[in-house]
Structure formats: C-alpha cells, structure tokens
Amino acid sequence: MTIEETHDSSGGCPVLTQFDTGTARLTLNNARRKNAISLDMAARIVVFCDEVERDDTIGAVVIDAVGDYFCSGADTRDLAASSANASSPEAVARTSAIYESFVRIGTLPVPSISLVTGGAVGAGLNLALATDLMIVTPDAELDSGFLARGIHPGGGHLSLLGRAVGWSETIAMAGFGRSLTGKEAADRGLAYACVAAADVAALVDQLVVAATTDPELTRRVLRSARLELGPPAISWSSALEVERGVQMWSMSRKGEQAWSPRGPKTK
C-alpha cells in the first residue's frame, strides 16, 4: 500500500492519494473551503489519473473527500480572476484545467465510484457525475449551482446530467435551479445508491471486489461498455461484434480445464 500526500505551498495537503490491493483512492482535502477545486487540486487529479492509467494492477477508483462536504465546485477565487477577462488566454487556461480534472476521471480505464456526503455543487457535481457510480448519503444535496451564481453551466454539465436523468430533470436542475437530496438522486437514477454514512465503506468494499480481482478483464469490460453505450450508443448488431473478440480473448485466457468442476488438471 502507498499513500501520497500532495502538498500545496501553504503546507496543506489538498489532495491525498492511496493505491492499495487493486484500488486507487483520491481524497479531496480542502475542507476549509468545502473541498472547492483549485488549480493545484485539478493538476494533482490529472497526475493521479496518469498513475491509474499506467498501473495495470488497478481495477477500481474511489473518489471521496475529507470533512462533511464532498465538493462545492470550482474555487471562487479562480472564478473571480477569470471573470475579470473571461476570454483572455489565462482565463481560458484556468477553466480548461478545471474541466480536465473531471474529464480525466470520466475517461479512466477502470470503473470509478464517487462518495458524496454533504453536497456536490457545480464543478463538484460534474466531478461526481464523471464517475461511473455515485454513492450518496440521504441528507446530501446535489445542486447544479450555476444558475444561482449567475453563470452558464460549464464542463459539459448539461450533458453529464442529461445522460443520467434525461431532459426534464436536467432542466429542472440547471434551468430552474432545483436541487436533489441524496434520496431523491438515487430514486431518479442520478446516484447508484443512497446509504447512511456509516454504511458507505462496507458498500464500497463489496463493489470493488470483482473489479480488483481481475483488473485486466475489468479494463476490457469498461472499454467495451464505453464503445457500446457511448454516448452515442451503438446498435445491438454492432455490440455483438464489439464483444465477440474480447469474449474470445477472455475464454482463451481461461482455458478449457478451468471450466471443470474439479478445476484444472494437475500433473
């Protein structure tokens, strides 16, 4: 097991990473600002994703946060600086850096889980939505948040919401400013599960077992899922061909004797 603390110039540790028995964990550690994503944090998230992509022993990723609030969005100090001249190269670079952090999470080669307690707003909701599964606590608040700040959604926010909950709920949240509790999010399919905070760790442990037992197979399953489900999704006939070769690879790797109830033959 390795645990890395990424320190900022003030001596804090805004991002913690841990790699342990097939699972990589990234923990936002900026609780004083409700884990708002700073430029430094965004850069460190990208470094974490680079490591996951290189390490083929990793079969699952977990994203969580220190404190009682998952993520309040992009750091308002960076938003303020960019608003001084939003079309300047510096402002575009700031915005793009924040975008890249959750885009990289959303394109990882292994399945990912976000653990949302307290709340997720704006770019923080984007980060949670970028993962493959979101687990929430009943009292968590999921809030688009852009309308309340008087700015247009960014980072593909409408697309991320839309693929999870469809048109009506997306407009309710992004266009009318409606937020969802953790329970409502799970009921509407935005979150995979809504459980008490005390039960989150046990659920995560259950979820990652199969994925981390065979990371190579897990990565291939996720690759096929992305090809088939998109967006855009492909036809069933195309999906047959996507899966054919990969299933044949997995069968060859397993071998004939592995199907025997007595197990492989031994000399």
Short mmCIF file of N, CA, C and O in Angstrom, two decimals, residues 125-241:
data_model
loop_
_atom_site.label_atom_id
_atom_site.label_comp_id
_atom_site.label_asym_id
_atom_site.label_seq_id
_atom_site.Cartn_x
_atom_site.Cartn_y
_atom_site.Cartn_z
N LEU A 125 -20.33 18.75 -8.69
CA LEU A 125 -21.31 17.78 -9.19
C LEU A 125 -20.80 17.15 -10.48
O LEU A 125 -20.98 15.96 -10.71
N ASN A 126 -20.14 17.96 -11.32
CA ASN A 126 -19.52 17.40 -12.53
C ASN A 126 -18.54 16.29 -12.17
O ASN A 126 -18.49 15.24 -12.82
N LEU A 127 -17.72 16.54 -11.16
CA LEU A 127 -16.74 15.54 -10.74
C LEU A 127 -17.43 14.25 -10.31
O LEU A 127 -17.02 13.15 -10.69
N ALA A 128 -18.49 14.37 -9.52
CA ALA A 128 -19.23 13.19 -9.08
C ALA A 128 -19.90 12.49 -10.27
O ALA A 128 -19.89 11.26 -10.37
N LEU A 129 -20.49 13.26 -11.17
CA LEU A 129 -21.16 12.69 -12.33
C LEU A 129 -20.18 12.05 -13.30
O LEU A 129 -20.56 11.16 -14.08
N ALA A 130 -18.93 12.48 -13.28
CA ALA A 130 -17.93 11.91 -14.17
C ALA A 130 -17.58 10.48 -13.78
O ALA A 130 -17.09 9.70 -14.61
N THR A 131 -17.82 10.12 -12.52
CA THR A 131 -17.54 8.74 -12.10
C THR A 131 -18.65 7.82 -12.61
O THR A 131 -19.73 8.27 -12.97
N ASP A 132 -18.36 6.54 -12.60
CA ASP A 132 -19.33 5.58 -13.13
C ASP A 132 -20.47 5.30 -12.16
O ASP A 132 -21.60 5.05 -12.58
N LEU A 133 -20.17 5.33 -10.86
CA LEU A 133 -21.19 5.15 -9.84
C LEU A 133 -21.06 6.27 -8.81
O LEU A 133 -19.96 6.60 -8.39
N MET A 134 -22.20 6.82 -8.39
CA MET A 134 -22.21 7.79 -7.32
C MET A 134 -22.97 7.19 -6.13
O MET A 134 -24.09 6.72 -6.28
N ILE A 135 -22.33 7.21 -4.98
CA ILE A 135 -22.98 6.78 -3.75
C ILE A 135 -23.19 8.02 -2.89
O ILE A 135 -22.26 8.81 -2.68
N VAL A 136 -24.40 8.21 -2.41
CA VAL A 136 -24.74 9.42 -1.67
C VAL A 136 -25.33 9.06 -0.30
O VAL A 136 -25.85 7.96 -0.11
N THR A 137 -25.24 9.99 0.62
CA THR A 137 -25.92 9.84 1.90
C THR A 137 -27.29 10.52 1.78
O THR A 137 -27.48 11.41 0.94
N PRO A 138 -28.26 10.12 2.58
CA PRO A 138 -29.63 10.64 2.42
C PRO A 138 -29.73 12.16 2.50
O PRO A 138 -30.54 12.77 1.79
N ASP A 139 -28.90 12.79 3.34
CA ASP A 139 -29.01 14.23 3.53
C ASP A 139 -28.10 15.03 2.60
O ASP A 139 -28.04 16.27 2.69
N ALA A 140 -27.39 14.37 1.70
CA ALA A 140 -26.56 15.10 0.74
C ALA A 140 -27.42 15.95 -0.18
O ALA A 140 -28.56 15.59 -0.48
N GLU A 141 -26.88 17.07 -0.64
CA GLU A 141 -27.59 17.94 -1.58
C GLU A 141 -26.81 18.01 -2.89
O GLU A 141 -25.64 18.39 -2.89
N LEU A 142 -27.47 17.64 -3.98
CA LEU A 142 -26.86 17.71 -5.30
C LEU A 142 -27.47 18.89 -6.03
O LEU A 142 -28.68 18.93 -6.26
N ASP A 143 -26.62 19.84 -6.38
CA ASP A 143 -27.10 21.13 -6.86
C ASP A 143 -26.30 21.55 -8.09
O ASP A 143 -25.07 21.63 -8.04
N SER A 144 -27.00 21.84 -9.18
CA SER A 144 -26.32 22.35 -10.37
C SER A 144 -25.53 23.60 -10.02
O SER A 144 -24.35 23.72 -10.35
N GLY A 145 -26.17 24.56 -9.38
CA GLY A 145 -25.47 25.69 -8.79
C GLY A 145 -25.07 26.81 -9.72
O GLY A 145 -24.81 27.93 -9.26
N PHE A 146 -24.99 26.58 -11.00
CA PHE A 146 -24.52 27.61 -11.92
C PHE A 146 -25.50 28.78 -11.99
O PHE A 146 -25.10 29.95 -12.00
N LEU A 147 -26.79 28.45 -12.05
CA LEU A 147 -27.80 29.50 -12.16
C LEU A 147 -27.74 30.43 -10.96
O LEU A 147 -27.82 31.66 -11.10
N ALA A 148 -27.56 29.87 -9.77
CA ALA A 148 -27.52 30.69 -8.56
C ALA A 148 -26.32 31.64 -8.56
O ALA A 148 -26.37 32.70 -7.95
N ARG A 149 -25.25 31.25 -9.24
CA ARG A 149 -24.06 32.10 -9.32
C ARG A 149 -24.12 33.06 -10.50
O ARG A 149 -23.19 33.84 -10.72
N GLY A 150 -25.18 32.96 -11.29
CA GLY A 150 -25.34 33.88 -12.42
C GLY A 150 -24.44 33.58 -13.59
O GLY A 150 -24.10 34.47 -14.36
N ILE A 151 -24.03 32.30 -13.74
CA ILE A 151 -23.20 31.93 -14.87
C ILE A 151 -23.78 30.70 -15.56
O ILE A 151 -24.57 29.95 -14.98
N HIS A 152 -23.39 30.53 -16.82
CA HIS A 152 -23.85 29.39 -17.60
C HIS A 152 -23.14 28.12 -17.14
O HIS A 152 -21.98 28.17 -16.74
N PRO A 153 -23.82 26.98 -17.18
CA PRO A 153 -23.14 25.72 -16.84
C PRO A 153 -21.91 25.50 -17.72
O PRO A 153 -21.85 25.96 -18.87
N GLY A 154 -20.91 24.81 -17.17
CA GLY A 154 -19.68 24.54 -17.91
C GLY A 154 -19.21 23.12 -17.68
O GLY A 154 -19.72 22.40 -16.81
N GLY A 155 -18.23 22.72 -18.46
CA GLY A 155 -17.63 21.40 -18.31
C GLY A 155 -18.50 20.27 -18.82
O GLY A 155 -18.32 19.13 -18.41
N GLY A 156 -19.44 20.58 -19.71
CA GLY A 156 -20.34 19.53 -20.19
C GLY A 156 -21.40 19.17 -19.16
O GLY A 156 -21.95 18.07 -19.19
N HIS A 157 -21.71 20.11 -18.26
CA HIS A 157 -22.64 19.86 -17.16
C HIS A 157 -24.00 19.36 -17.64
O HIS A 157 -24.54 18.38 -17.10
N LEU A 158 -24.54 19.99 -18.67
CA LEU A 158 -25.86 19.60 -19.17
C LEU A 158 -25.83 18.19 -19.75
O LEU A 158 -26.77 17.40 -19.58
N SER A 159 -24.74 17.86 -20.43
CA SER A 159 -24.61 16.51 -20.99
C SER A 159 -24.47 15.47 -19.90
O SER A 159 -25.10 14.40 -19.96
N LEU A 160 -23.68 15.76 -18.88
CA LEU A 160 -23.49 14.83 -17.77
C LEU A 160 -24.81 14.57 -17.05
O LEU A 160 -25.15 13.42 -16.73
N LEU A 161 -25.56 15.64 -16.79
CA LEU A 161 -26.87 15.47 -16.17
C LEU A 161 -27.83 14.72 -17.09
O LEU A 161 -28.54 13.81 -16.66
N GLY A 162 -27.83 15.11 -18.36
CA GLY A 162 -28.78 14.54 -19.30
C GLY A 162 -28.63 13.05 -19.48
O GLY A 162 -29.62 12.33 -19.58
N ARG A 163 -27.39 12.57 -19.52
CA ARG A 163 -27.22 11.13 -19.73
C ARG A 163 -27.63 10.34 -18.48
O ARG A 163 -27.91 9.15 -18.58
N ALA A 164 -27.69 11.02 -17.33
CA ALA A 164 -28.08 10.35 -16.10
C ALA A 164 -29.58 10.41 -15.84
O ALA A 164 -30.18 9.43 -15.41
N VAL A 165 -30.20 11.58 -16.09
CA VAL A 165 -31.59 11.76 -15.67
C VAL A 165 -32.52 12.27 -16.77
O VAL A 165 -33.71 12.45 -16.53
N GLY A 166 -32.01 12.49 -17.98
CA GLY A 166 -32.88 12.92 -19.06
C GLY A 166 -33.17 14.42 -19.07
O GLY A 166 -32.70 15.18 -18.22
N TRP A 167 -33.98 14.81 -20.04
CA TRP A 167 -34.23 16.22 -20.32
C TRP A 167 -34.92 16.94 -19.16
O TRP A 167 -34.44 17.98 -18.69
N SER A 168 -36.04 16.44 -18.70
CA SER A 168 -36.85 17.17 -17.72
C SER A 168 -36.09 17.45 -16.43
O SER A 168 -36.09 18.57 -15.92
N GLU A 169 -35.44 16.42 -15.89
CA GLU A 169 -34.71 16.62 -14.64
C GLU A 169 -33.50 17.52 -14.84
O GLU A 169 -33.15 18.30 -13.96
N THR A 170 -32.87 17.43 -16.02
CA THR A 170 -31.74 18.31 -16.31
C THR A 170 -32.18 19.77 -16.31
O THR A 170 -31.52 20.63 -15.71
N ILE A 171 -33.29 20.06 -16.95
CA ILE A 171 -33.79 21.44 -16.99
C ILE A 171 -34.28 21.89 -15.61
O ILE A 171 -34.10 23.04 -15.20
N ALA A 172 -34.87 20.96 -14.86
CA ALA A 172 -35.30 21.31 -13.51
C ALA A 172 -34.10 21.76 -12.66
O ALA A 172 -34.20 22.72 -11.90
N MET A 173 -32.98 21.07 -12.82
CA MET A 173 -31.82 21.38 -12.00
C MET A 173 -31.03 22.57 -12.56
O MET A 173 -30.70 23.51 -11.84
N ALA A 174 -30.74 22.52 -13.86
CA ALA A 174 -29.87 23.55 -14.45
C ALA A 174 -30.64 24.80 -14.86
O ALA A 174 -30.09 25.91 -14.84
N GLY A 175 -31.90 24.63 -15.26
CA GLY A 175 -32.69 25.76 -15.74
C GLY A 175 -33.59 26.39 -14.71
O GLY A 175 -33.87 27.60 -14.77
N PHE A 176 -34.04 25.61 -13.73
CA PHE A 176 -34.91 26.11 -12.68
C PHE A 176 -34.23 26.17 -11.32
O PHE A 176 -34.81 26.64 -10.34
N GLY A 177 -33.01 25.65 -11.25
CA GLY A 177 -32.25 25.74 -10.01
C GLY A 177 -32.68 24.78 -8.92
O GLY A 177 -32.38 24.99 -7.75
N ARG A 178 -33.38 23.70 -9.30
CA ARG A 178 -33.84 22.74 -8.30
C ARG A 178 -32.70 21.81 -7.90
O ARG A 178 -31.95 21.33 -8.74
N SER A 179 -32.55 21.57 -6.60
CA SER A 179 -31.55 20.62 -6.13
C SER A 179 -32.22 19.32 -5.71
O SER A 179 -33.45 19.26 -5.57
N LEU A 180 -31.44 18.28 -5.54
CA LEU A 180 -31.95 16.99 -5.12
C LEU A 180 -31.26 16.54 -3.84
O LEU A 180 -30.06 16.75 -3.67
N THR A 181 -32.02 15.93 -2.96
CA THR A 181 -31.40 15.27 -1.82
C THR A 181 -30.76 13.97 -2.29
O THR A 181 -31.01 13.51 -3.41
N GLY A 182 -29.96 13.38 -1.44
CA GLY A 182 -29.36 12.11 -1.79
C GLY A 182 -30.40 11.06 -2.13
O GLY A 182 -30.26 10.32 -3.10
N LYS A 183 -31.46 10.99 -1.32
CA LYS A 183 -32.51 10.01 -1.58
C LYS A 183 -33.19 10.27 -2.92
O LYS A 183 -33.45 9.34 -3.70
N GLU A 184 -33.50 11.53 -3.21
CA GLU A 184 -34.13 11.87 -4.48
C GLU A 184 -33.21 11.52 -5.65
O GLU A 184 -33.66 11.03 -6.69
N ALA A 185 -31.92 11.77 -5.48
CA ALA A 185 -30.96 11.47 -6.54
C ALA A 185 -30.93 9.98 -6.85
O ALA A 185 -30.88 9.57 -8.01
N ALA A 186 -30.97 9.15 -5.82
CA ALA A 186 -30.99 7.71 -6.03
C ALA A 186 -32.30 7.26 -6.66
O ALA A 186 -32.33 6.42 -7.56
N ASP A 187 -33.42 7.85 -6.22
CA ASP A 187 -34.73 7.50 -6.77
C ASP A 187 -34.82 7.83 -8.26
O ASP A 187 -35.50 7.11 -9.02
N ARG A 188 -34.13 8.89 -8.70
CA ARG A 188 -34.20 9.33 -10.09
C ARG A 188 -33.08 8.75 -10.95
O ARG A 188 -32.99 9.04 -12.13
N GLY A 189 -32.22 7.95 -10.37
CA GLY A 189 -31.15 7.32 -11.13
C GLY A 189 -29.90 8.15 -11.27
O GLY A 189 -28.96 7.75 -11.97
N LEU A 190 -29.85 9.31 -10.62
CA LEU A 190 -28.65 10.13 -10.67
C LEU A 190 -27.54 9.50 -9.84
O LEU A 190 -26.36 9.57 -10.20
N ALA A 191 -27.90 8.88 -8.74
CA ALA A 191 -26.95 8.18 -7.88
C ALA A 191 -27.23 6.68 -7.93
O ALA A 191 -28.38 6.26 -8.08
N TYR A 192 -26.19 5.89 -7.78
CA TYR A 192 -26.35 4.44 -7.79
C TYR A 192 -27.01 3.94 -6.52
O TYR A 192 -27.85 3.04 -6.56
N ALA A 193 -26.63 4.53 -5.37
CA ALA A 193 -27.18 4.08 -4.09
C ALA A 193 -27.17 5.22 -3.10
O ALA A 193 -26.33 6.12 -3.16
N CYS A 194 -28.13 5.17 -2.17
CA CYS A 194 -28.21 6.14 -1.08
C CYS A 194 -28.18 5.34 0.21
O CYS A 194 -29.09 4.55 0.49
N VAL A 195 -27.11 5.53 0.98
CA VAL A 195 -26.94 4.75 2.21
C VAL A 195 -26.46 5.68 3.33
O VAL A 195 -25.91 6.75 3.07
N ALA A 196 -26.68 5.25 4.55
CA ALA A 196 -26.20 6.01 5.70
C ALA A 196 -24.68 6.10 5.66
O ALA A 196 -24.00 5.19 5.17
N ALA A 197 -24.14 7.19 6.18
CA ALA A 197 -22.70 7.41 6.15
C ALA A 197 -21.94 6.24 6.75
O ALA A 197 -20.87 5.86 6.26
N ALA A 198 -22.49 5.65 7.80
CA ALA A 198 -21.82 4.54 8.47
C ALA A 198 -21.73 3.29 7.61
O ALA A 198 -20.91 2.40 7.87
N ASP A 199 -22.55 3.21 6.56
CA ASP A 199 -22.59 2.01 5.71
C ASP A 199 -21.86 2.18 4.39
O ASP A 199 -21.78 1.22 3.60
N VAL A 200 -21.34 3.39 4.13
CA VAL A 200 -20.70 3.65 2.83
C VAL A 200 -19.48 2.77 2.62
O VAL A 200 -19.31 2.15 1.56
N ALA A 201 -18.60 2.70 3.59
CA ALA A 201 -17.35 1.95 3.43
C ALA A 201 -17.61 0.48 3.11
O ALA A 201 -16.95 -0.10 2.24
N ALA A 202 -18.57 -0.12 3.80
CA ALA A 202 -18.88 -1.53 3.56
C ALA A 202 -19.41 -1.75 2.14
O ALA A 202 -19.05 -2.73 1.47
N LEU A 203 -20.25 -0.83 1.65
CA LEU A 203 -20.77 -0.95 0.30
C LEU A 203 -19.66 -0.84 -0.73
O LEU A 203 -19.60 -1.61 -1.70
N VAL A 204 -18.76 0.10 -0.53
CA VAL A 204 -17.63 0.26 -1.46
C VAL A 204 -16.78 -1.00 -1.48
O VAL A 204 -16.38 -1.49 -2.54
N ASP A 205 -16.49 -1.54 -0.32
CA ASP A 205 -15.69 -2.77 -0.24
C ASP A 205 -16.35 -3.89 -1.04
O ASP A 205 -15.66 -4.67 -1.73
N GLN A 206 -17.66 -4.00 -0.96
CA GLN A 206 -18.38 -5.03 -1.70
C GLN A 206 -18.29 -4.79 -3.21
O GLN A 206 -18.11 -5.72 -3.99
N LEU A 207 -18.42 -3.53 -3.60
CA LEU A 207 -18.47 -3.20 -5.02
C LEU A 207 -17.14 -3.46 -5.73
O LEU A 207 -17.13 -3.89 -6.89
N VAL A 208 -16.03 -3.20 -5.07
CA VAL A 208 -14.74 -3.26 -5.77
C VAL A 208 -14.13 -4.66 -5.81
O VAL A 208 -13.13 -4.86 -6.51
N VAL A 209 -14.72 -5.62 -5.12
CA VAL A 209 -14.09 -6.95 -5.03
C VAL A 209 -13.82 -7.55 -6.40
O VAL A 209 -12.68 -7.91 -6.73
N ALA A 210 -14.85 -7.71 -7.21
CA ALA A 210 -14.68 -8.37 -8.51
C ALA A 210 -13.78 -7.55 -9.43
O ALA A 210 -12.93 -8.12 -10.15
N ALA A 211 -13.95 -6.24 -9.44
CA ALA A 211 -13.18 -5.38 -10.34
C ALA A 211 -11.69 -5.43 -10.03
O ALA A 211 -10.86 -5.35 -10.94
N THR A 212 -11.34 -5.55 -8.76
CA THR A 212 -9.94 -5.55 -8.38
C THR A 212 -9.31 -6.93 -8.38
O THR A 212 -8.10 -7.06 -8.34
N THR A 213 -10.14 -7.97 -8.45
CA THR A 213 -9.62 -9.33 -8.52
C THR A 213 -8.97 -9.61 -9.87
O THR A 213 -7.96 -10.31 -9.96
N ASP A 214 -9.52 -9.03 -10.93
CA ASP A 214 -9.01 -9.25 -12.28
C ASP A 214 -9.01 -7.91 -13.03
O ASP A 214 -9.86 -7.65 -13.88
N PRO A 215 -8.04 -7.03 -12.72
CA PRO A 215 -8.04 -5.69 -13.33
C PRO A 215 -7.97 -5.70 -14.85
O PRO A 215 -8.58 -4.84 -15.51
N GLU A 216 -7.26 -6.65 -15.43
CA GLU A 216 -7.15 -6.69 -16.89
C GLU A 216 -8.52 -6.92 -17.53
O GLU A 216 -8.90 -6.22 -18.49
N LEU A 217 -9.27 -7.87 -17.00
CA LEU A 217 -10.61 -8.12 -17.53
C LEU A 217 -11.51 -6.92 -17.28
O LEU A 217 -12.29 -6.52 -18.16
N THR A 218 -11.43 -6.33 -16.10
CA THR A 218 -12.25 -5.16 -15.76
C THR A 218 -12.03 -4.03 -16.75
O THR A 218 -12.98 -3.38 -17.21
N ARG A 219 -10.78 -3.77 -17.09
CA ARG A 219 -10.46 -2.68 -18.02
C ARG A 219 -11.06 -2.96 -19.40
O ARG A 219 -11.53 -2.04 -20.07
N ARG A 220 -11.04 -4.20 -19.81
CA ARG A 220 -11.61 -4.53 -21.12
C ARG A 220 -13.13 -4.42 -21.12
O ARG A 220 -13.74 -4.01 -22.11
N VAL A 221 -13.75 -4.81 -20.01
CA VAL A 221 -15.21 -4.67 -19.90
C VAL A 221 -15.59 -3.19 -19.99
O VAL A 221 -16.54 -2.82 -20.71
N LEU A 222 -14.86 -2.33 -19.29
CA LEU A 222 -15.20 -0.90 -19.30
C LEU A 222 -14.99 -0.31 -20.69
O LEU A 222 -15.78 0.52 -21.16
N ARG A 223 -13.92 -0.74 -21.37
CA ARG A 223 -13.67 -0.24 -22.72
C ARG A 223 -14.82 -0.61 -23.65
O ARG A 223 -15.29 0.22 -24.45
N SER A 224 -15.29 -1.85 -23.56
CA SER A 224 -16.42 -2.27 -24.39
C SER A 224 -17.69 -1.51 -24.03
O SER A 224 -18.47 -1.13 -24.91
N ALA A 225 -17.92 -1.28 -22.75
CA ALA A 225 -19.10 -0.54 -22.32
C ALA A 225 -19.11 0.86 -22.91
O ALA A 225 -20.15 1.35 -23.37
N ARG A 226 -17.96 1.50 -22.93
CA ARG A 226 -17.89 2.85 -23.49
C ARG A 226 -18.15 2.83 -24.99
O ARG A 226 -18.82 3.72 -25.53
N LEU A 227 -17.61 1.84 -25.67
CA LEU A 227 -17.84 1.74 -27.10
C LEU A 227 -19.31 1.49 -27.41
O LEU A 227 -19.87 2.05 -28.35
N GLU A 228 -19.96 0.66 -26.60
CA GLU A 228 -21.34 0.26 -26.89
C GLU A 228 -22.37 1.30 -26.43
O GLU A 228 -23.35 1.58 -27.13
N LEU A 229 -22.16 1.83 -25.24
CA LEU A 229 -23.17 2.71 -24.63
C LEU A 229 -22.96 4.18 -24.96
O LEU A 229 -23.88 4.99 -24.83
N GLY A 230 -21.74 4.52 -25.37
CA GLY A 230 -21.46 5.90 -25.75
C GLY A 230 -21.52 6.86 -24.59
O GLY A 230 -21.12 6.50 -23.49
N PRO A 231 -22.07 8.04 -24.79
CA PRO A 231 -22.79 8.43 -25.99
C PRO A 231 -21.86 8.70 -27.19
O PRO A 231 -20.75 9.15 -26.95
N PRO A 232 -22.34 8.41 -28.42
CA PRO A 232 -23.65 7.81 -28.73
C PRO A 232 -23.58 6.29 -28.61
O PRO A 232 -22.54 5.68 -28.81
N ALA A 233 -24.73 5.69 -28.31
CA ALA A 233 -24.82 4.24 -28.23
C ALA A 233 -24.80 3.64 -29.63
O ALA A 233 -25.16 4.30 -30.61
N ILE A 234 -24.36 2.38 -29.71
CA ILE A 234 -24.36 1.70 -31.00
C ILE A 234 -25.48 0.66 -31.01
O ILE A 234 -26.09 0.37 -30.00
N SER A 235 -25.72 0.09 -32.19
CA SER A 235 -26.79 -0.88 -32.35
C SER A 235 -26.41 -2.21 -31.68
O SER A 235 -25.23 -2.49 -31.42
N TRP A 236 -27.41 -3.03 -31.44
CA TRP A 236 -27.17 -4.36 -30.86
C TRP A 236 -26.26 -5.19 -31.77
O TRP A 236 -25.34 -5.87 -31.31
N SER A 237 -26.50 -5.12 -33.08
CA SER A 237 -25.68 -5.90 -34.01
C SER A 237 -24.22 -5.47 -33.95
O SER A 237 -23.31 -6.31 -34.02
N SER A 238 -23.98 -4.18 -33.80
CA SER A 238 -22.60 -3.70 -33.67
C SER A 238 -22.01 -4.14 -32.33
O SER A 238 -20.83 -4.49 -32.25
N ALA A 239 -22.85 -4.12 -31.28
CA ALA A 239 -22.38 -4.54 -29.96
C ALA A 239 -21.94 -6.00 -29.96
O ALA A 239 -20.99 -6.37 -29.27
N LEU A 240 -22.63 -6.84 -30.74
CA LEU A 240 -22.23 -8.24 -30.85
C LEU A 240 -20.78 -8.36 -31.30
O LEU A 240 -20.01 -9.17 -30.79
N GLU A 241 -20.41 -7.54 -32.28
CA GLU A 241 -19.07 -7.62 -32.84
C GLU A 241 -18.04 -7.00 -31.90
O GLU A 241 -16.90 -7.46 -31.83
#
